[in-house]
Each structure stands twice: as structure tokens, then as C-alpha cells.
PDB file of C-alpha atoms and ligand atoms in Angstrom:
ATOM      1  CA  MET D   1       0.000   0.000   0.000  1.00 95.00           C
ATOM      2  CA  THR D   2       1.051   3.587  -0.539  1.00 98.00           C
ATOM      3  CA  VAL D   3       1.371   6.178   2.205  1.00 98.00           C
ATOM      4  CA  LEU D   4      -1.941   7.761   1.201  1.00 98.00           C
ATOM      5  CA  GLU D   5      -3.809   4.444   1.102  1.00 98.00           C
ATOM      6  CA  THR D   6      -2.348   3.510   4.480  1.00 98.00           C
ATOM      7  CA  ILE D   7      -3.474   6.804   5.994  1.00 98.00           C
ATOM      8  CA  GLN D   8      -6.972   6.361   4.616  1.00 98.00           C
ATOM      9  CA  LYS D   9      -7.340   2.781   5.874  1.00 98.00           C
ATOM     10  CA  SER D  10      -5.896   3.552   9.285  1.00 98.00           C
ATOM     11  CA  THR D  11      -8.125   6.630   9.648  1.00 98.00           C
ATOM     12  CA  GLU D  12     -11.196   4.574   8.891  1.00 98.00           C
ATOM     13  CA  PHE D  13     -10.186   1.880  11.388  1.00 98.00           C
ATOM     14  CA  LEU D  14      -9.459   4.362  14.182  1.00 98.00           C
ATOM     15  CA  GLY D  15     -12.675   6.271  13.487  1.00 98.00           C
ATOM     16  CA  LYS D  16     -14.666   3.053  13.908  1.00 98.00           C
ATOM     17  CA  LYS D  17     -12.941   2.466  17.234  1.00 98.00           C
ATOM     18  CA  GLY D  18     -14.114   5.866  18.496  1.00 97.00           C
ATOM     19  CA  VAL D  19     -10.715   7.568  18.363  1.00 98.00           C
ATOM     20  CA  GLU D  20     -11.055  11.348  18.093  1.00 96.00           C
ATOM     21  CA  SER D  21      -9.015  13.102  15.372  1.00 97.00           C
ATOM     22  CA  SER D  22      -8.529   9.717  13.747  1.00 98.00           C
ATOM     23  CA  ARG D  23      -6.802  11.070  10.615  1.00 98.00           C
ATOM     24  CA  LEU D  24      -4.330  13.094  12.655  1.00 98.00           C
ATOM     25  CA  HIS D  25      -3.503  10.077  14.821  1.00 98.00           C
ATOM     26  CA  ALA D  26      -3.138   7.811  11.791  1.00 98.00           C
ATOM     27  CA  GLU D  27      -0.724  10.312  10.273  1.00 98.00           C
ATOM     28  CA  LEU D  28       1.248  10.788  13.474  1.00 98.00           C
ATOM     29  CA  LEU D  29       1.686   7.039  13.949  1.00 98.00           C
ATOM     30  CA  LEU D  30       2.741   6.556  10.343  1.00 98.00           C
ATOM     31  CA  ALA D  31       5.169   9.467  10.589  1.00 98.00           C
ATOM     32  CA  HIS D  32       6.570   7.833  13.750  1.00 98.00           C
ATOM     33  CA  VAL D  33       7.082   4.506  11.969  1.00 98.00           C
ATOM     34  CA  LEU D  34       8.689   6.159   8.938  1.00 98.00           C
ATOM     35  CA  ALA D  35      10.761   8.449  11.217  1.00 97.00           C
ATOM     36  CA  MET D  36       9.752  11.569   9.321  1.00 97.00           C
ATOM     37  CA  PRO D  37       7.887  14.752  10.295  1.00 96.00           C
ATOM     38  CA  ARG D  38       4.130  14.399   9.684  1.00 97.00           C
ATOM     39  CA  MET D  39       4.137  17.118   7.014  1.00 96.00           C
ATOM     40  CA  LYS D  40       6.641  15.117   4.992  1.00 97.00           C
ATOM     41  CA  LEU D  41       4.030  12.394   4.527  1.00 98.00           C
ATOM     42  CA  TYR D  42       2.261  14.800   2.183  1.00 97.00           C
ATOM     43  CA  LEU D  43       5.275  14.845  -0.110  1.00 97.00           C
ATOM     44  CA  ASN D  44       5.387  11.045  -0.083  1.00 96.00           C
ATOM     45  CA  PHE D  45       1.782  10.019  -0.728  1.00 97.00           C
ATOM     46  CA  GLU D  46       2.773   7.672  -3.556  1.00 97.00           C
ATOM     47  CA  ARG D  47       5.633   5.983  -1.669  1.00 97.00           C
ATOM     48  CA  ALA D  48       4.982   2.286  -1.049  1.00 98.00           C
ATOM     49  CA  LEU D  49       5.421   0.982   2.485  1.00 98.00           C
ATOM     50  CA  THR D  50       7.798  -1.944   2.979  1.00 98.00           C
ATOM     51  CA  ALA D  51       6.471  -5.118   4.616  1.00 98.00           C
ATOM     52  CA  PRO D  52       8.237  -4.433   7.959  1.00 98.00           C
ATOM     53  CA  GLU D  53       6.908  -0.846   7.976  1.00 98.00           C
ATOM     54  CA  THR D  54       3.385  -2.118   7.356  1.00 98.00           C
ATOM     55  CA  ASP D  55       3.688  -4.726  10.119  1.00 98.00           C
ATOM     56  CA  THR D  56       4.980  -2.190  12.638  1.00 98.00           C
ATOM     57  CA  LEU D  57       2.294   0.333  11.789  1.00 98.00           C
ATOM     58  CA  ARG D  58      -0.450  -2.295  11.961  1.00 98.00           C
ATOM     59  CA  GLU D  59       0.614  -3.115  15.525  1.00 98.00           C
ATOM     60  CA  LEU D  60       0.630   0.563  16.567  1.00 98.00           C
ATOM     61  CA  ILE D  61      -2.725   1.298  14.947  1.00 98.00           C
ATOM     62  CA  LYS D  62      -4.154  -1.748  16.703  1.00 98.00           C
ATOM     63  CA  ARG D  63      -2.936  -0.405  20.067  1.00 98.00           C
ATOM     64  CA  ARG D  64      -4.414   3.026  19.332  1.00 98.00           C
ATOM     65  CA  GLY D  65      -7.665   1.305  18.328  1.00 98.00           C
ATOM     66  CA  GLN D  66      -7.665  -0.247  21.802  1.00 98.00           C
ATOM     67  CA  ARG D  67      -7.607   3.375  23.005  1.00 98.00           C
ATOM     68  CA  GLU D  68      -4.022   3.356  24.261  1.00 98.00           C
ATOM     69  CA  PRO D  69      -2.981   7.036  24.172  1.00 98.00           C
ATOM     70  CA  LEU D  70      -0.867   8.129  21.230  1.00 98.00           C
ATOM     71  CA  GLN D  71       1.714   9.535  23.653  1.00 98.00           C
ATOM     72  CA  HIS D  72       2.227   6.126  25.296  1.00 98.00           C
ATOM     73  CA  ILE D  73       2.601   4.459  21.910  1.00 98.00           C
ATOM     74  CA  VAL D  74       5.246   6.899  20.658  1.00 98.00           C
ATOM     75  CA  GLY D  75       6.738   7.220  24.183  1.00 98.00           C
ATOM     76  CA  SER D  76       6.828  10.981  24.464  1.00 97.00           C
ATOM     77  CA  THR D  77       4.959  14.267  24.354  1.00 98.00           C
ATOM     78  CA  SER D  78       5.861  17.908  24.097  1.00 97.00           C
ATOM     79  CA  PHE D  79       5.457  20.197  27.129  1.00 98.00           C
ATOM     80  CA  CYS D  80       6.407  23.873  26.887  1.00 98.00           C
ATOM     81  CA  GLY D  81       8.484  22.936  23.862  1.00 98.00           C
ATOM     82  CA  LEU D  82      10.360  20.253  25.812  1.00 98.00           C
ATOM     83  CA  ASP D  83      10.177  16.612  24.840  1.00 98.00           C
ATOM     84  CA  MET D  84       9.043  14.544  27.841  1.00 98.00           C
ATOM     85  CA  THR D  85       9.259  10.786  28.032  1.00 98.00           C
ATOM     86  CA  VAL D  86       5.919   9.382  29.148  1.00 98.00           C
ATOM     87  CA  ASN D  87       4.749   5.986  30.329  1.00 97.00           C
ATOM     88  CA  ARG D  88       1.990   4.323  32.338  1.00 97.00           C
ATOM     89  CA  HIS D  89       3.500   5.443  35.632  1.00 98.00           C
ATOM     90  CA  ALA D  90       2.635   9.122  35.316  1.00 98.00           C
ATOM     91  CA  LEU D  91      -0.100  11.351  33.953  1.00 98.00           C
ATOM     92  CA  ILE D  92       0.467  12.435  30.363  1.00 98.00           C
ATOM     93  CA  PRO D  93       1.193  16.186  30.603  1.00 98.00           C
ATOM     94  CA  ARG D  94      -1.766  18.205  29.351  1.00 97.00           C
ATOM     95  CA  PRO D  95      -1.573  21.400  27.292  1.00 95.00           C
ATOM     96  CA  GLU D  96      -3.560  23.336  29.982  1.00 94.00           C
ATOM     97  CA  THR D  97      -0.763  22.684  32.460  1.00 98.00           C
ATOM     98  CA  GLU D  98       1.701  24.574  30.270  1.00 98.00           C
ATOM     99  CA  MET D  99      -0.010  27.763  31.429  1.00 98.00           C
ATOM    100  CA  LEU D 100       0.640  26.862  35.083  1.00 98.00           C
ATOM    101  CA  ALA D 101       4.317  26.258  34.318  1.00 98.00           C
ATOM    102  CA  GLU D 102       4.542  29.552  32.447  1.00 98.00           C
ATOM    103  CA  MET D 103       2.925  31.491  35.307  1.00 98.00           C
ATOM    104  CA  GLY D 104       5.385  29.786  37.649  1.00 98.00           C
ATOM    105  CA  TRP D 105       8.503  30.732  35.695  1.00 97.00           C
ATOM    106  CA  ASN D 106       7.232  34.272  35.157  1.00 97.00           C
ATOM    107  CA  PHE D 107       6.864  34.672  38.935  1.00 97.00           C
ATOM    108  CA  LEU D 108      10.288  33.144  39.690  1.00 97.00           C
ATOM    109  CA  SER D 109      11.867  35.465  37.106  1.00 95.00           C
ATOM    110  CA  THR D 110      10.544  38.522  38.961  1.00 94.00           C
ATOM    111  CA  LEU D 111      12.405  37.563  42.139  1.00 94.00           C
ATOM    112  CA  ASN D 112      15.713  39.269  42.746  1.00 75.00           C
ATOM    113  CA  SER D 113      17.002  36.409  44.810  1.00 74.00           C
ATOM    114  CA  GLN D 114      20.067  34.628  43.404  1.00 76.00           C
ATOM    115  CA  LEU D 115      18.643  31.317  44.317  1.00 88.00           C
ATOM    116  CA  SER D 116      14.902  31.153  43.957  1.00 96.00           C
ATOM    117  CA  THR D 117      13.261  27.925  45.013  1.00 97.00           C
ATOM    118  CA  ALA D 118      10.125  26.133  43.937  1.00 98.00           C
ATOM    119  CA  LEU D 119       8.319  22.983  44.968  1.00 98.00           C
ATOM    120  CA  ASP D 120       6.275  20.929  42.517  1.00 98.00           C
ATOM    121  CA  PHE D 121       3.772  18.949  44.597  1.00 98.00           C
ATOM    122  CA  GLY D 122       2.819  15.771  42.661  1.00 98.00           C
ATOM    123  CA  THR D 123       5.370  16.038  39.886  1.00 98.00           C
ATOM    124  CA  GLY D 124       4.400  13.027  37.717  1.00 98.00           C
ATOM    125  CA  THR D 125       6.620  13.130  34.606  1.00 98.00           C
ATOM    126  CA  GLY D 126       8.326  16.161  36.158  1.00 98.00           C
ATOM    127  CA  CYS D 127       6.973  18.364  33.375  1.00 99.00           C
ATOM    128  CA  ILE D 128       6.227  21.492  35.472  1.00 99.00           C
ATOM    129  CA  ALA D 129       9.341  21.212  37.629  1.00 99.00           C
ATOM    130  CA  ILE D 130      11.598  20.661  34.615  1.00 98.00           C
ATOM    131  CA  ALA D 131      10.061  23.549  32.675  1.00 98.00           C
ATOM    132  CA  LEU D 132      10.704  25.819  35.690  1.00 98.00           C
ATOM    133  CA  ALA D 133      14.301  24.618  35.930  1.00 98.00           C
ATOM    134  CA  VAL D 134      14.895  25.112  32.198  1.00 98.00           C
ATOM    135  CA  LYS D 135      13.356  28.594  32.091  1.00 97.00           C
ATOM    136  CA  CYS D 136      14.904  29.800  35.368  1.00 96.00           C
ATOM    137  CA  PRO D 137      18.564  28.819  35.150  1.00 95.00           C
ATOM    138  CA  SER D 138      19.435  29.869  38.708  1.00 93.00           C
ATOM    139  CA  ALA D 139      16.419  28.325  40.422  1.00 96.00           C
ATOM    140  CA  GLN D 140      16.531  25.229  42.603  1.00 97.00           C
ATOM    141  CA  ILE D 141      13.512  23.023  42.059  1.00 98.00           C
ATOM    142  CA  THR D 142      12.149  20.325  44.346  1.00 98.00           C
ATOM    143  CA  ALA D 143       9.872  17.726  42.780  1.00 98.00           C
ATOM    144  CA  LEU D 144       7.880  15.422  45.020  1.00 98.00           C
ATOM    145  CA  ASP D 145       5.596  12.518  44.348  1.00 98.00           C
ATOM    146  CA  VAL D 146       4.147   9.573  46.229  1.00 98.00           C
ATOM    147  CA  SER D 147       4.834   7.236  43.292  1.00 98.00           C
ATOM    148  CA  PRO D 148       8.418   5.919  43.064  1.00 98.00           C
ATOM    149  CA  ASP D 149       7.891   5.028  39.395  1.00 98.00           C
ATOM    150  CA  ALA D 150       6.699   8.534  38.527  1.00 98.00           C
ATOM    151  CA  LEU D 151       9.629  10.018  40.410  1.00 98.00           C
ATOM    152  CA  ALA D 152      12.089   7.809  38.486  1.00 98.00           C
ATOM    153  CA  LEU D 153      10.543   9.038  35.243  1.00 98.00           C
ATOM    154  CA  ALA D 154      10.753  12.676  36.401  1.00 98.00           C
ATOM    155  CA  LYS D 155      14.438  12.186  37.220  1.00 98.00           C
ATOM    156  CA  ALA D 156      15.113  10.642  33.807  1.00 98.00           C
ATOM    157  CA  ASN D 157      13.330  13.562  32.111  1.00 98.00           C
ATOM    158  CA  ALA D 158      15.344  16.053  34.166  1.00 98.00           C
ATOM    159  CA  GLU D 159      18.585  14.334  33.135  1.00 98.00           C
ATOM    160  CA  ARG D 160      17.447  14.405  29.535  1.00 98.00           C
ATOM    161  CA  HIS D 161      17.062  18.195  29.780  1.00 98.00           C
ATOM    162  CA  GLN D 162      20.263  18.620  31.804  1.00 98.00           C
ATOM    163  CA  VAL D 163      18.631  20.246  34.809  1.00 98.00           C
ATOM    164  CA  ALA D 164      18.842  17.347  37.274  1.00 98.00           C
ATOM    165  CA  SER D 165      21.774  18.959  39.121  1.00 98.00           C
ATOM    166  CA  ARG D 166      19.517  21.875  40.160  1.00 97.00           C
ATOM    167  CA  MET D 167      16.664  19.618  41.144  1.00 98.00           C
ATOM    168  CA  GLU D 168      15.881  17.247  43.960  1.00 97.00           C
ATOM    169  CA  PHE D 169      13.388  14.425  43.868  1.00 98.00           C
ATOM    170  CA  LEU D 170      11.543  13.518  47.032  1.00 98.00           C
ATOM    171  CA  LEU D 171       9.419  10.458  47.530  1.00 98.00           C
ATOM    172  CA  GLY D 172       6.531  10.590  49.969  1.00 98.00           C
ATOM    173  CA  ASP D 173       3.002  11.491  50.841  1.00 98.00           C
ATOM    174  CA  GLY D 174       2.639  15.231  50.293  1.00 98.00           C
ATOM    175  CA  PHE D 175       4.623  17.542  52.544  1.00 97.00           C
ATOM    176  CA  ALA D 176       5.674  14.554  54.660  1.00 97.00           C
ATOM    177  CA  ALA D 177       8.246  13.951  51.892  1.00 97.00           C
ATOM    178  CA  LEU D 178      10.136  17.005  53.167  1.00 96.00           C
ATOM    179  CA  SER D 179      12.029  15.544  56.109  1.00 83.00           C
ATOM    180  CA  THR D 180      13.324  18.936  57.288  1.00 83.00           C
ATOM    181  CA  PRO D 181      11.223  22.115  57.372  1.00 82.00           C
ATOM    182  CA  ARG D 182      11.937  24.130  54.226  1.00 92.00           C
ATOM    183  CA  LEU D 183      10.707  27.377  52.714  1.00 97.00           C
ATOM    184  CA  PHE D 184      10.058  27.939  49.011  1.00 98.00           C
ATOM    185  CA  ASP D 185       9.331  31.027  46.908  1.00 98.00           C
ATOM    186  CA  LEU D 186       6.765  29.106  44.933  1.00 98.00           C
ATOM    187  CA  ILE D 187       4.659  25.991  45.383  1.00 98.00           C
ATOM    188  CA  VAL D 188       3.056  24.710  42.201  1.00 98.00           C
ATOM    189  CA  SER D 189       0.725  21.792  41.944  1.00 99.00           C
ATOM    190  CA  ASN D 190      -1.516  20.039  39.504  1.00 98.00           C
ATOM    191  CA  PRO D 191      -2.853  17.491  41.984  1.00 98.00           C
ATOM    192  CA  PRO D 192      -5.326  14.674  41.320  1.00 98.00           C
ATOM    193  CA  TYR D 193      -8.734  16.371  41.095  1.00 98.00           C
ATOM    194  CA  ILE D 194     -11.269  13.940  39.676  1.00 98.00           C
ATOM    195  CA  ALA D 195     -14.034  12.831  42.044  1.00 98.00           C
ATOM    196  CA  SER D 196     -13.510   9.091  42.667  1.00 98.00           C
ATOM    197  CA  ALA D 197     -16.907   8.049  41.255  1.00 98.00           C
ATOM    198  CA  GLU D 198     -16.341  10.060  38.056  1.00 98.00           C
ATOM    199  CA  ILE D 199     -13.206   8.158  37.032  1.00 98.00           C
ATOM    200  CA  ALA D 200     -15.250   5.293  35.562  1.00 98.00           C
ATOM    201  CA  THR D 201     -16.968   7.764  33.196  1.00 98.00           C
ATOM    202  CA  LEU D 202     -13.774   9.186  31.655  1.00 98.00           C
ATOM    203  CA  ASP D 203     -12.490   8.403  28.162  1.00 97.00           C
ATOM    204  CA  PRO D 204     -10.689   5.038  28.019  1.00 98.00           C
ATOM    205  CA  GLU D 205      -7.394   6.815  27.217  1.00 98.00           C
ATOM    206  CA  VAL D 206      -7.544   8.493  30.637  1.00 98.00           C
ATOM    207  CA  ARG D 207      -9.493   5.938  32.691  1.00 98.00           C
ATOM    208  CA  ASP D 208      -7.434   2.922  31.625  1.00 98.00           C
ATOM    209  CA  PHE D 209      -3.994   4.411  31.024  1.00 98.00           C
ATOM    210  CA  ASP D 210      -3.334   7.383  33.335  1.00 98.00           C
ATOM    211  CA  PRO D 211      -2.457   6.045  36.800  1.00 98.00           C
ATOM    212  CA  ARG D 212      -5.428   6.139  39.168  1.00 98.00           C
ATOM    213  CA  GLY D 213      -3.253   7.814  41.778  1.00 98.00           C
ATOM    214  CA  ALA D 214      -2.783  10.741  39.399  1.00 98.00           C
ATOM    215  CA  LEU D 215      -6.537  11.203  38.917  1.00 98.00           C
ATOM    216  CA  ASP D 216      -8.321  10.390  42.153  1.00 98.00           C
ATOM    217  CA  GLY D 217      -9.016  13.485  44.226  1.00 98.00           C
ATOM    218  CA  GLY D 218     -11.332  11.742  46.714  1.00 98.00           C
ATOM    219  CA  THR D 219     -15.111  11.796  47.056  1.00 98.00           C
ATOM    220  CA  ASP D 220     -15.578  15.356  45.744  1.00 98.00           C
ATOM    221  CA  GLY D 221     -12.228  15.668  43.955  1.00 98.00           C
ATOM    222  CA  LEU D 222     -11.004  18.319  46.392  1.00 98.00           C
ATOM    223  CA  ASP D 223      -8.952  16.292  48.909  1.00 98.00           C
ATOM    224  CA  PHE D 224      -5.591  17.655  47.719  1.00 98.00           C
ATOM    225  CA  TYR D 225      -6.747  21.275  47.741  1.00 98.00           C
ATOM    226  CA  ARG D 226      -7.842  20.877  51.364  1.00 98.00           C
ATOM    227  CA  ARG D 227      -4.378  19.555  52.212  1.00 98.00           C
ATOM    228  CA  LEU D 228      -2.614  22.274  50.240  1.00 98.00           C
ATOM    229  CA  ALA D 229      -4.759  25.060  51.680  1.00 98.00           C
ATOM    230  CA  LYS D 230      -4.142  23.829  55.236  1.00 98.00           C
ATOM    231  CA  GLN D 231      -0.479  22.845  54.989  1.00 97.00           C
ATOM    232  CA  ALA D 232       1.291  24.789  52.241  1.00 98.00           C
ATOM    233  CA  ALA D 233       1.654  28.127  54.065  1.00 97.00           C
ATOM    234  CA  ALA D 234       4.192  26.593  56.453  1.00 96.00           C
ATOM    235  CA  PHE D 235       6.483  25.898  53.469  1.00 97.00           C
ATOM    236  CA  LEU D 236       6.349  29.325  51.799  1.00 97.00           C
ATOM    237  CA  LYS D 237       8.782  32.202  52.228  1.00 96.00           C
ATOM    238  CA  LEU D 238       7.424  35.647  53.009  1.00 95.00           C
ATOM    239  CA  GLY D 239       6.055  36.943  49.700  1.00 95.00           C
ATOM    240  CA  GLY D 240       5.848  33.412  48.345  1.00 97.00           C
ATOM    241  CA  LYS D 241       2.961  32.185  46.220  1.00 98.00           C
ATOM    242  CA  ILE D 242       1.035  29.015  45.597  1.00 98.00           C
ATOM    243  CA  MET D 243      -0.297  28.210  42.124  1.00 98.00           C
ATOM    244  CA  VAL D 244      -2.643  25.279  41.691  1.00 98.00           C
ATOM    245  CA  GLU D 245      -4.393  23.849  38.676  1.00 98.00           C
ATOM    246  CA  PHE D 246      -7.910  22.436  39.119  1.00 98.00           C
ATOM    247  CA  GLY D 247     -10.700  20.957  37.044  1.00 97.00           C
ATOM    248  CA  ASP D 248     -13.305  22.765  34.988  1.00 96.00           C
ATOM    249  CA  GLY D 249     -16.115  23.927  37.301  1.00 97.00           C
ATOM    250  CA  GLN D 250     -14.135  23.614  40.550  1.00 98.00           C
ATOM    251  CA  ALA D 251     -13.097  27.300  40.783  1.00 98.00           C
ATOM    252  CA  PRO D 252     -15.702  28.573  43.295  1.00 98.00           C
ATOM    253  CA  GLU D 253     -15.103  25.731  45.761  1.00 98.00           C
ATOM    254  CA  ILE D 254     -11.307  25.923  45.470  1.00 98.00           C
ATOM    255  CA  LYS D 255     -11.344  29.696  45.944  1.00 98.00           C
ATOM    256  CA  SER D 256     -13.473  29.537  49.078  1.00 98.00           C
ATOM    257  CA  LEU D 257     -11.436  26.614  50.394  1.00 98.00           C
ATOM    258  CA  PHE D 258      -8.213  28.649  50.188  1.00 98.00           C
ATOM    259  CA  GLU D 259      -9.879  31.804  51.522  1.00 98.00           C
ATOM    260  CA  SER D 260     -11.235  29.895  54.510  1.00 98.00           C
ATOM    261  CA  GLU D 261      -7.613  28.958  55.333  1.00 98.00           C
ATOM    262  CA  LYS D 262      -6.623  32.671  55.296  1.00 98.00           C
ATOM    263  CA  TRP D 263      -5.062  32.770  51.834  1.00 98.00           C
ATOM    264  CA  ILE D 264      -5.362  35.920  49.746  1.00 98.00           C
ATOM    265  CA  VAL D 265      -6.462  34.808  46.305  1.00 98.00           C
ATOM    266  CA  GLU D 266      -4.618  36.991  43.793  1.00 98.00           C
ATOM    267  CA  ALA D 267      -5.986  35.525  40.591  1.00 98.00           C
ATOM    268  CA  VAL D 268      -8.096  32.797  39.102  1.00 98.00           C
ATOM    269  CA  GLN D 269      -6.683  32.264  35.642  1.00 98.00           C
ATOM    270  CA  GLU D 270      -8.698  30.999  32.702  1.00 97.00           C
ATOM    271  CA  ASP D 271      -7.321  28.614  30.090  1.00 94.00           C
ATOM    272  CA  TYR D 272      -7.441  29.314  26.353  1.00 90.00           C
ATOM    273  CA  SER D 273     -11.057  28.056  26.250  1.00 92.00           C
ATOM    274  CA  HIS D 274     -12.016  30.651  28.898  1.00 95.00           C
ATOM    275  CA  ARG D 275     -12.459  28.108  31.662  1.00 97.00           C
ATOM    276  CA  ALA D 276     -11.134  28.994  35.116  1.00 98.00           C
ATOM    277  CA  ARG D 277      -8.283  26.517  35.755  1.00 98.00           C
ATOM    278  CA  ILE D 278      -5.524  28.007  37.934  1.00 98.00           C
ATOM    279  CA  LEU D 279      -5.608  29.698  41.322  1.00 98.00           C
ATOM    280  CA  VAL D 280      -2.803  31.970  42.507  1.00 98.00           C
ATOM    281  CA  ALA D 281      -2.699  32.813  46.207  1.00 98.00           C
ATOM    282  CA  ARG D 282      -0.426  34.170  48.928  1.00 98.00           C
ATOM    283  CA  ARG D 283      -0.650  34.565  52.703  1.00 92.00           C
TER     284      ARG D 283
HETATM  285  C1  SAM R 301      -2.558  15.014  38.124  1.00 80.72           C
HETATM  286  S1  SAM R 301      -0.970  14.292  38.322  1.00 80.72           S
HETATM  287  C2  SAM R 301       0.049  15.659  37.827  1.00 80.72           C
HETATM  288  C3  SAM R 301       1.391  15.267  37.301  1.00 80.72           C
HETATM  289  C4  SAM R 301       2.187  16.449  36.719  1.00 80.72           C
HETATM  290  N1  SAM R 301       2.472  17.446  37.721  1.00 80.72           N
HETATM  291  C5  SAM R 301       1.431  17.085  35.577  1.00 80.72           C
HETATM  292  O1  SAM R 301       0.932  18.201  35.729  1.00 80.72           O
HETATM  293  O2  SAM R 301       1.344  16.463  34.503  1.00 80.72           O
HETATM  294  C6  SAM R 301      -0.832  14.272  40.077  1.00 80.72           C
HETATM  295  C7  SAM R 301       0.425  13.659  40.648  1.00 80.72           C
HETATM  296  O3  SAM R 301       0.318  13.693  42.087  1.00 80.72           O
HETATM  297  C8  SAM R 301       0.879  12.514  42.602  1.00 80.72           C
HETATM  298  N2  SAM R 301       0.314  12.258  43.931  1.00 80.72           N
HETATM  299  C9  SAM R 301      -0.856  11.661  44.235  1.00 80.72           C
HETATM  300  N3  SAM R 301      -1.004  11.578  45.567  1.00 80.72           N
HETATM  301  C10 SAM R 301       0.089  12.153  46.120  1.00 80.72           C
HETATM  302  C11 SAM R 301       0.509  12.362  47.461  1.00 80.72           C
HETATM  303  N4  SAM R 301      -0.244  11.967  48.488  1.00 80.72           N
HETATM  304  N5  SAM R 301       1.688  12.977  47.661  1.00 80.72           N
HETATM  305  C12 SAM R 301       2.455  13.368  46.612  1.00 80.72           C
HETATM  306  N6  SAM R 301       2.109  13.190  45.326  1.00 80.72           N
HETATM  307  C13 SAM R 301       0.936  12.593  45.077  1.00 80.72           C
HETATM  308  C14 SAM R 301       0.527  11.440  41.596  1.00 80.72           C
HETATM  309  O4  SAM R 301       1.389  10.323  41.729  1.00 80.72           O
HETATM  310  C15 SAM R 301       0.682  12.205  40.289  1.00 80.72           C
HETATM  311  O5  SAM R 301       1.985  12.052  39.779  1.00 80.72           O
END
């Protein structure tokens, strides 16, 4: 089959399996197999695939048809322009979270301190922490997670981007991972925020492939915000800020939760679809 025929057949198959943007995913998987940028496929529509190429692609398309995320199949995703290795042990970084990272590095850049410090609570792949370290070359970044496998992945990603020497990786349950009391300029977090009962209703790509521990925010989805609102102030320097991402529709509850713990909410930031998704607060 030619490249064009392969794209058409794969698109049809993925569409039948309920995969959104089936043509795009067919093209991305084929481009991955042929080790060429997706746009180059368009210059090669008449090229015939070899038998090994066809076999490899068939396997990948089958996996995508079983709703395995594209990012797991190709093994990486882009976050703030940085290539992040991804696997089943950590949440696939989402585009919305790039805004949180950007707000974080903008704040760190305004500090005069030689050595600004930030804590990423629930680091997963390390995407936020690594983006902060890359964009703020004198900052020291602490990444913590309760999952040893996620933390190993975060460390590998940090090494890949040559920022591991300015980062530390702490394993443990929330702030208990910090064995000695420490103060940070910034605490960022994209914690698990899905209500436990809602997880079963999510798309298979999320429900079956993101780790449950990265999704489950307790009965109402707000468990981690309660912990952060109660505990985070003790780990912030004077003038320090907390920035947390939350789910669509959670803004009013998160805002009042932080305010009831004496935080001053500075901003509730909307994402590019005009949905409130990030809270910025200080004491
Ligand atoms: C929604 S994911 C976010 C991952 C990453 N920061 C991102 O934005 O893509 C939440 C992360 O919090 C971690 N986590 C869950 N419970 C935790 C706990 N009690 N203490 C520390 N981290 C926890 C999970 O393992 C997961 O990596």
C-alpha cells in the first residue's frame, strides 16, 4: 500500500474504534514509523510501504484502536516545547498545564534572589518542575511525588534536559516527603482532582492508562486542595505564592477553600477556552 492508502485505511479503522481526530492520529503514527515529520508524509503520498513498515504500523494502529494514548505508543509528548518521556506510571502532561508552568517561571523570574526555590507537589513526569528549571537557570527546584515510578521518570526527564543537578526528587506522601522544614518562593501543583466516582466515566485513554493515583481526588475531587490550603503556608517564604491547577467547574469551591484557610487569592486564571483553571494565592 502507498502512504496515502495507508493513511486512509488507518483513519477509517481508528474512526470506527471511536478515536477522536482519527486522521491526525493515523498520520502521526505513520510518521513515527517512517521516522519523518508528519508534514513530509504529504510529499510522499505515492511511496509504497515496505512489509516491515506495514507490520509495525499495523501493531501501533491496533494499540491506538484499543484506546491506548498516542503519547504512550510513541513514548513521548511535548510540554512547553520540551520533549518529555511518558509511560503508564505518570499522567500524560496536558496542554492546559503549560499555562501553570509559564505562570510559575514568570513569577520566579521577577524575584531578585540569586537562588529562587520552587516545589512541585505531585510532579508526575516532572513536566512542570523541569520547565521551571529550564526557564529559570538559577532556580533550585524540588519535585515530590508519592509514586516511586513517577519520580524515576521525572528524574530521567530532568537528566534528559540537563537540569537534574539543580533539582531534587523527594518520595513521599505530600509535605511529609520534606524531612526537614523548608521554605520555598513558589509551590506549584496540579494534583489529582477527579471525584472518585467520576473516574469510571472518563475516556478510556484516561481511565485505563493514566495512573489512578494521578486522577483520584477523593469523594468530591477536592482532597488535595484541602491539604494544600491547610499545609502549604508553612512551606512558603514571606512573599511566596502558591499556584494550583484544578478541574473545569471547581473554581468557586477551590477559591473559598483557600480563603477559609486565610489565603489571599490573587488571581483565578482561565485557560485558552475561557475556563477557570488556575488559582494563585499568597498569605
Ligand atoms: C494530576 S498528576 C500531575 C502530574 C504532573 N504534575 C502534571 O501536571 O502532569 C498528580 C500527581 O500527584 C501525585 N500524587 C498523588 N497523591 C500524592 C501524594 N499523596 N503525595 C504526593 N504526590 C501525590 C501522583 O502520583 C501524580 O503524579
